[in-house]
Amino acid sequence: MDNAAPLGKDLLGIKELKRDDILQILETASAFKEVLERDIKKVPTLRGKTMVNLFFEPSTRTRMSFELAGKRLSMDVINVSIQLSSVVKGETLLDTIRTMEAYGADIVVIRHSSSGVPHLLAGNVNASVINAGDGFNEHPTQALLDLFTIRRMKGRLEGLEVAIVGDIAHSRVARSNIYAMGKLGMNIRLVGPPTLIPAGIETLPGVKVFHRMEDGLAGADVVMQLRVQKERQDSWFFPTISEYAKLYILNSKRLALAKDDAIVMHPGPINRGIEISSDVADGTRSMILDQVANGLAVRMAVLYLLSGARA
Ligand code: CP
């Protein structure tokens, strides 16, 4: 890891990364995965560096794994509780982060409901900014951990058939994965009702659109179900949840249409009985908890490589 070429100052989205940047993050994550399998899982690599977690939207996996990734690398980690911070008194986001910088923050991890907030901040602060999910735009570390998981299970990425099923329109996870998989030569099948598939998305590299799940899943290597994001829909894009579930839930009967060794993925949190049945979510082909575990190694890699850029 000593000779790793640094990424840029920030990680704002997969769109901005080159294919080689993505591969470098995956390679570095493999090295950290080995560290995490040791008895002593902590390394002194980033001792003296400070990371701030600033989550304006709820999170379990991303926030906890960034916190743990920083601690495993011996960073000082501050988790800001937005509701207990001076943000509620009207302090601007930029002033909040400049306050963090005055304490010596090197890296700020931010999740926000508005697309583009991490980009705006990155141009105005010295700290490295990591996008932990911005509105409908991107969730780059989720896509990186998804790719890492697929590569560990399949031994390759190029040429794989990946079905991404559900609410593509509101999914920053889907958007980051589409960018990443297109750069890596993967074949991407987007499956969902026309109201949840953005117009023109089939023009992106590697993308094909399907509206029937049976068509999209046939012969797939990977089936990635997306969460129905109730909190992001001003009005419903399908008549009822039960009708959506009838057409797009991944159950064992539908999974049988994919390859025999196809793996099942979901970024979490899952809506059991809506986009995925419990027997599939908890079954032997489910990678859901592997994705969670791999997120730690991937986020350690991102923190390490961005710190290299600051050195
Ligand atoms: N996948 C994901 O981003 O989960 P959290 O919202 O729990 O962080």
Short mmCIF file of C-alpha atoms and ligand atoms in Angstrom, two decimals:
data_model
loop_
_atom_site.label_atom_id
_atom_site.label_comp_id
_atom_site.label_asym_id
_atom_site.label_seq_id
_atom_site.Cartn_x
_atom_site.Cartn_y
_atom_site.Cartn_z
CA MET A 1 0.00 0.00 0.00
CA ASP A 2 3.02 2.27 0.40
CA ASN A 3 3.22 3.03 -3.32
CA ALA A 4 -0.47 3.83 -3.83
CA ALA A 5 -1.02 6.79 -6.15
CA PRO A 6 -3.33 9.22 -4.36
CA LEU A 7 -6.87 9.98 -5.46
CA GLY A 8 -7.80 13.63 -5.80
CA LYS A 9 -8.64 15.74 -2.74
CA ASP A 10 -12.29 14.57 -2.51
CA LEU A 11 -14.53 11.61 -3.32
CA LEU A 12 -17.69 13.22 -4.65
CA GLY A 13 -19.01 10.64 -7.08
CA ILE A 14 -18.15 7.70 -9.30
CA LYS A 15 -18.86 9.89 -12.32
CA GLU A 16 -15.66 11.83 -11.60
CA LEU A 17 -13.48 8.72 -11.17
CA LYS A 18 -11.45 6.99 -13.83
CA ARG A 19 -11.59 3.21 -14.28
CA ASP A 20 -8.09 2.92 -12.79
CA ASP A 21 -9.11 4.95 -9.72
CA ILE A 22 -11.92 2.48 -9.07
CA LEU A 23 -9.61 -0.50 -9.49
CA GLN A 24 -7.06 1.09 -7.18
CA ILE A 25 -9.68 1.55 -4.46
CA LEU A 26 -10.75 -2.09 -4.85
CA GLU A 27 -7.13 -3.32 -4.64
CA THR A 28 -6.47 -1.19 -1.56
CA ALA A 29 -9.69 -2.45 0.02
CA SER A 30 -8.48 -6.05 -0.50
CA ALA A 31 -5.36 -5.24 1.53
CA PHE A 32 -7.50 -3.75 4.31
CA LYS A 33 -9.83 -6.76 4.20
CA GLU A 34 -6.81 -8.86 5.18
CA VAL A 35 -6.07 -6.47 8.05
CA LEU A 36 -9.67 -6.87 9.24
CA GLU A 37 -9.26 -10.65 9.33
CA ARG A 38 -6.37 -10.41 11.82
CA ASP A 39 -6.78 -10.74 15.59
CA ILE A 40 -5.73 -7.12 16.00
CA LYS A 41 -7.72 -5.17 13.44
CA LYS A 42 -6.33 -1.72 14.13
CA VAL A 43 -3.38 -0.14 12.28
CA PRO A 44 -1.60 3.15 13.04
CA THR A 45 -1.76 4.34 9.40
CA LEU A 46 -3.73 7.57 9.93
CA ARG A 47 -2.81 8.36 13.53
CA GLY A 48 -3.07 12.10 14.12
CA LYS A 49 -5.64 12.65 11.34
CA THR A 50 -9.19 13.72 12.14
CA MET A 51 -12.44 12.74 10.46
CA VAL A 52 -15.84 14.33 10.98
CA ASN A 53 -19.10 12.50 10.22
CA LEU A 54 -21.85 14.94 9.28
CA PHE A 55 -25.09 13.13 8.47
CA PHE A 56 -28.14 15.28 7.70
CA GLU A 57 -30.15 12.15 6.84
CA PRO A 58 -30.57 8.91 8.77
CA SER A 59 -27.97 6.19 8.28
CA THR A 60 -26.96 2.98 10.00
CA ARG A 61 -24.43 1.30 7.71
CA THR A 62 -22.62 4.22 6.11
CA ARG A 63 -22.21 6.29 9.25
CA MET A 64 -21.18 3.37 11.46
CA SER A 65 -18.75 1.96 8.93
CA PHE A 66 -17.06 5.31 8.29
CA GLU A 67 -16.72 5.75 12.05
CA LEU A 68 -15.28 2.27 12.49
CA ALA A 69 -13.06 2.61 9.40
CA GLY A 70 -11.56 5.80 10.84
CA LYS A 71 -11.01 4.15 14.22
CA ARG A 72 -9.44 1.04 12.66
CA LEU A 73 -6.97 3.42 10.96
CA SER A 74 -6.32 5.17 14.32
CA MET A 75 -7.98 8.44 13.26
CA ASP A 76 -9.73 10.76 15.72
CA VAL A 77 -13.40 10.56 14.76
CA ILE A 78 -16.09 13.11 15.57
CA ASN A 79 -19.75 12.24 14.95
CA VAL A 80 -21.78 15.43 14.78
CA SER A 81 -25.36 15.12 16.04
CA ILE A 82 -27.06 17.58 13.73
CA GLN A 83 -30.09 18.05 15.99
CA LEU A 84 -27.79 18.97 18.92
CA SER A 85 -25.51 21.22 16.84
CA SER A 86 -25.72 24.93 16.08
CA VAL A 87 -27.16 24.03 12.66
CA VAL A 88 -30.56 24.16 14.39
CA LYS A 89 -29.76 27.76 15.45
CA GLY A 90 -29.28 28.67 11.81
CA GLU A 91 -25.52 28.21 11.37
CA THR A 92 -24.78 27.55 7.71
CA LEU A 93 -23.30 24.30 6.52
CA LEU A 94 -20.16 26.06 5.33
CA ASP A 95 -19.66 27.80 8.69
CA THR A 96 -20.23 24.46 10.43
CA ILE A 97 -17.51 22.81 8.40
CA ARG A 98 -15.12 25.73 8.79
CA THR A 99 -15.64 25.32 12.54
CA MET A 100 -14.66 21.63 12.17
CA GLU A 101 -11.59 22.69 10.19
CA ALA A 102 -10.60 25.03 13.02
CA TYR A 103 -10.43 21.89 15.18
CA GLY A 104 -8.15 20.32 12.57
CA ALA A 105 -10.58 18.17 10.55
CA ASP A 106 -8.76 16.52 7.65
CA ILE A 107 -11.72 14.63 6.18
CA VAL A 108 -15.44 15.46 6.30
CA VAL A 109 -17.92 12.70 5.46
CA ILE A 110 -21.29 14.18 4.55
CA ARG A 111 -24.75 12.83 3.76
CA HIS A 112 -27.39 15.35 2.69
CA SER A 113 -30.85 15.29 1.16
CA SER A 114 -29.88 17.82 -1.52
CA SER A 115 -27.94 16.70 -4.57
CA GLY A 116 -24.67 18.58 -5.05
CA VAL A 117 -24.05 19.66 -1.44
CA PRO A 118 -20.75 17.70 -1.15
CA HIS A 119 -19.55 19.29 -4.42
CA LEU A 120 -20.40 22.78 -3.15
CA LEU A 121 -18.52 22.20 0.07
CA ALA A 122 -15.50 20.62 -1.57
CA GLY A 123 -14.87 23.79 -3.52
CA ASN A 124 -14.95 25.92 -0.39
CA VAL A 125 -13.05 24.03 2.30
CA ASN A 126 -9.53 22.65 2.65
CA ALA A 127 -10.64 19.36 4.22
CA SER A 128 -11.23 16.39 1.95
CA VAL A 129 -14.95 15.84 1.40
CA ILE A 130 -16.46 12.36 1.01
CA ASN A 131 -19.97 12.07 -0.38
CA ALA A 132 -21.89 9.59 1.80
CA GLY A 133 -25.05 10.07 -0.29
CA ASP A 134 -26.49 13.28 -1.75
CA GLY A 135 -30.16 13.41 -2.67
CA PHE A 136 -30.92 11.45 -5.83
CA ASN A 137 -27.38 11.98 -7.12
CA GLU A 138 -24.71 9.53 -5.94
CA HIS A 139 -23.58 7.23 -3.12
CA PRO A 140 -20.07 6.41 -4.34
CA THR A 141 -18.81 4.28 -1.45
CA GLN A 142 -21.91 2.06 -1.69
CA ALA A 143 -21.14 1.34 -5.36
CA LEU A 144 -17.50 0.67 -4.50
CA LEU A 145 -18.43 -1.84 -1.79
CA ASP A 146 -20.93 -3.45 -4.17
CA LEU A 147 -18.20 -3.89 -6.81
CA PHE A 148 -15.79 -5.19 -4.18
CA THR A 149 -18.38 -7.77 -3.08
CA ILE A 150 -19.15 -8.87 -6.65
CA ARG A 151 -15.47 -9.23 -7.50
CA ARG A 152 -14.77 -11.31 -4.39
CA MET A 153 -17.65 -13.64 -5.21
CA LYS A 154 -17.28 -13.85 -8.99
CA GLY A 155 -13.54 -13.33 -9.40
CA ARG A 156 -14.08 -10.72 -12.11
CA LEU A 157 -16.26 -7.77 -13.08
CA GLU A 158 -15.98 -7.31 -16.84
CA GLY A 159 -18.72 -9.02 -18.83
CA LEU A 160 -20.95 -9.88 -15.87
CA GLU A 161 -24.71 -9.50 -16.30
CA VAL A 162 -26.10 -7.40 -13.44
CA ALA A 163 -29.82 -6.79 -12.97
CA ILE A 164 -30.60 -3.70 -10.86
CA VAL A 165 -34.28 -3.84 -9.93
CA GLY A 166 -36.68 -1.25 -8.58
CA ASP A 167 -36.73 2.46 -7.96
CA ILE A 168 -33.91 3.53 -10.29
CA ALA A 169 -35.23 7.10 -10.53
CA HIS A 170 -34.82 7.88 -6.83
CA SER A 171 -31.75 5.74 -6.18
CA ARG A 172 -28.33 7.31 -5.72
CA VAL A 173 -27.05 3.76 -5.20
CA ALA A 174 -28.24 2.78 -8.67
CA ARG A 175 -26.74 5.91 -10.23
CA SER A 176 -23.30 5.31 -8.72
CA ASN A 177 -23.41 1.64 -9.68
CA ILE A 178 -24.46 2.44 -13.24
CA TYR A 179 -21.49 4.81 -13.65
CA ALA A 180 -19.07 2.35 -12.07
CA MET A 181 -20.26 -0.76 -13.88
CA GLY A 182 -20.27 1.05 -17.22
CA LYS A 183 -16.61 2.08 -16.70
CA LEU A 184 -15.70 -1.52 -15.86
CA GLY A 185 -17.33 -3.17 -18.87
CA MET A 186 -20.23 -4.79 -17.03
CA ASN A 187 -23.64 -5.32 -18.61
CA ILE A 188 -26.33 -3.49 -16.67
CA ARG A 189 -30.01 -4.40 -16.87
CA LEU A 190 -32.25 -1.81 -15.26
CA VAL A 191 -35.57 -3.37 -14.31
CA GLY A 192 -38.63 -1.48 -13.08
CA PRO A 193 -41.89 0.21 -14.00
CA PRO A 194 -41.57 3.02 -16.60
CA THR A 195 -42.38 5.60 -13.89
CA LEU A 196 -39.27 4.60 -11.93
CA ILE A 197 -36.78 4.45 -14.83
CA PRO A 198 -35.36 7.86 -15.91
CA ALA A 199 -35.96 8.64 -19.58
CA GLY A 200 -32.85 8.28 -21.73
CA ILE A 201 -30.86 6.23 -19.20
CA GLU A 202 -30.38 3.47 -21.79
CA THR A 203 -27.92 5.78 -23.59
CA LEU A 204 -25.37 5.29 -20.77
CA PRO A 205 -22.58 2.74 -21.39
CA GLY A 206 -23.63 -0.87 -20.77
CA VAL A 207 -27.28 -0.11 -19.91
CA LYS A 208 -30.40 -1.94 -21.13
CA VAL A 209 -33.90 -1.31 -19.75
CA PHE A 210 -36.51 -3.98 -18.91
CA HIS A 211 -39.97 -3.54 -17.48
CA ARG A 212 -40.76 -7.20 -16.76
CA MET A 213 -38.70 -8.73 -14.01
CA GLU A 214 -38.76 -12.13 -15.71
CA ASP A 215 -37.01 -10.63 -18.77
CA GLY A 216 -34.43 -8.69 -16.77
CA LEU A 217 -33.44 -11.57 -14.51
CA ALA A 218 -33.04 -14.33 -17.12
CA GLY A 219 -29.41 -15.52 -17.00
CA ALA A 220 -28.20 -12.74 -14.67
CA ASP A 221 -25.00 -13.21 -12.61
CA VAL A 222 -26.02 -10.65 -10.01
CA VAL A 223 -29.46 -9.45 -8.91
CA MET A 224 -29.38 -6.17 -7.02
CA GLN A 225 -32.70 -5.17 -5.49
CA LEU A 226 -33.23 -1.53 -4.53
CA ARG A 227 -35.21 -0.19 -1.63
CA VAL A 228 -38.56 1.45 -2.31
CA GLN A 229 -37.76 4.91 -0.98
CA LYS A 230 -41.03 5.99 0.57
CA GLU A 231 -39.39 9.11 2.01
CA ARG A 232 -38.36 10.48 -1.42
CA GLN A 233 -41.68 10.13 -3.25
CA ASP A 234 -43.94 13.20 -3.16
CA SER A 235 -46.58 11.09 -4.83
CA TRP A 236 -46.53 7.39 -5.53
CA PHE A 237 -45.11 6.26 -8.84
CA PHE A 238 -47.10 3.03 -8.76
CA PRO A 239 -50.71 2.42 -7.71
CA THR A 240 -50.10 0.55 -4.44
CA ILE A 241 -47.21 -1.06 -2.56
CA SER A 242 -48.84 -4.46 -2.90
CA GLU A 243 -49.09 -4.07 -6.67
CA TYR A 244 -45.39 -3.07 -6.80
CA ALA A 245 -44.48 -6.07 -4.68
CA LYS A 246 -46.47 -8.39 -6.93
CA LEU A 247 -44.52 -7.24 -10.01
CA TYR A 248 -41.02 -6.57 -8.64
CA ILE A 249 -40.37 -8.48 -5.43
CA LEU A 250 -37.41 -10.86 -5.61
CA ASN A 251 -38.65 -14.21 -4.36
CA SER A 252 -37.18 -17.67 -4.81
CA LYS A 253 -39.31 -18.37 -7.89
CA ARG A 254 -37.96 -15.30 -9.67
CA LEU A 255 -34.41 -15.86 -8.45
CA ALA A 256 -34.53 -19.25 -10.19
CA LEU A 257 -34.60 -17.36 -13.52
CA ALA A 258 -31.09 -16.01 -12.91
CA LYS A 259 -27.97 -18.18 -13.25
CA ASP A 260 -27.69 -21.05 -10.76
CA ASP A 261 -24.77 -19.30 -9.05
CA ALA A 262 -26.27 -15.80 -9.19
CA ILE A 263 -25.79 -13.70 -6.08
CA VAL A 264 -28.39 -11.44 -4.46
CA MET A 265 -27.53 -7.93 -3.31
CA HIS A 266 -29.34 -5.05 -1.62
CA PRO A 267 -27.77 -1.87 -0.22
CA GLY A 268 -30.07 -1.96 2.81
CA PRO A 269 -32.11 -1.15 4.71
CA ILE A 270 -34.49 -3.73 3.24
CA ASN A 271 -38.28 -3.61 3.08
CA ARG A 272 -39.06 -7.28 3.65
CA GLY A 273 -42.04 -8.44 1.62
CA ILE A 274 -41.93 -5.39 -0.68
CA GLU A 275 -38.75 -5.60 -2.78
CA ILE A 276 -37.33 -8.84 -1.36
CA SER A 277 -38.85 -11.88 0.34
CA SER A 278 -37.37 -12.94 3.66
CA ASP A 279 -36.33 -16.39 2.41
CA VAL A 280 -34.21 -14.77 -0.34
CA ALA A 281 -32.86 -11.98 1.91
CA ASP A 282 -31.77 -14.53 4.51
CA GLY A 283 -30.85 -17.27 2.02
CA THR A 284 -27.46 -18.69 1.08
CA ARG A 285 -27.13 -16.57 -2.07
CA SER A 286 -27.76 -13.31 -0.24
CA MET A 287 -24.72 -11.03 0.04
CA ILE A 288 -26.50 -8.39 2.10
CA LEU A 289 -24.40 -8.79 5.24
CA ASP A 290 -21.22 -9.40 3.20
CA GLN A 291 -21.87 -6.01 1.58
CA VAL A 292 -22.09 -4.45 5.04
CA ALA A 293 -18.85 -6.11 6.18
CA ASN A 294 -17.01 -5.24 2.96
CA GLY A 295 -18.06 -1.60 3.34
CA LEU A 296 -15.63 -1.30 6.21
CA ALA A 297 -12.60 -2.34 4.13
CA VAL A 298 -13.70 -0.14 1.22
CA ARG A 299 -14.15 2.92 3.44
CA MET A 300 -10.76 2.31 5.05
CA ALA A 301 -9.30 2.29 1.54
CA VAL A 302 -11.01 5.55 0.62
CA LEU A 303 -9.85 7.28 3.83
CA TYR A 304 -6.31 6.01 3.26
CA LEU A 305 -6.13 7.06 -0.40
CA LEU A 306 -7.62 10.50 0.20
CA SER A 307 -5.19 11.03 3.06
CA GLY A 308 -2.40 10.19 0.61
CA ALA A 309 -3.63 13.03 -1.58
CA ARG A 310 -3.37 15.41 1.38
CA ALA A 311 0.12 14.31 2.42
N1 CP B 1 -26.87 1.51 2.21
C1 CP B 1 -26.91 2.58 3.02
O1 CP B 1 -26.51 3.68 2.65
O2 CP B 1 -27.42 2.34 4.26
P1 CP B 1 -27.58 3.41 5.41
O3 CP B 1 -28.63 4.39 4.97
O4 CP B 1 -28.00 2.61 6.63
O5 CP B 1 -26.26 4.10 5.59
#
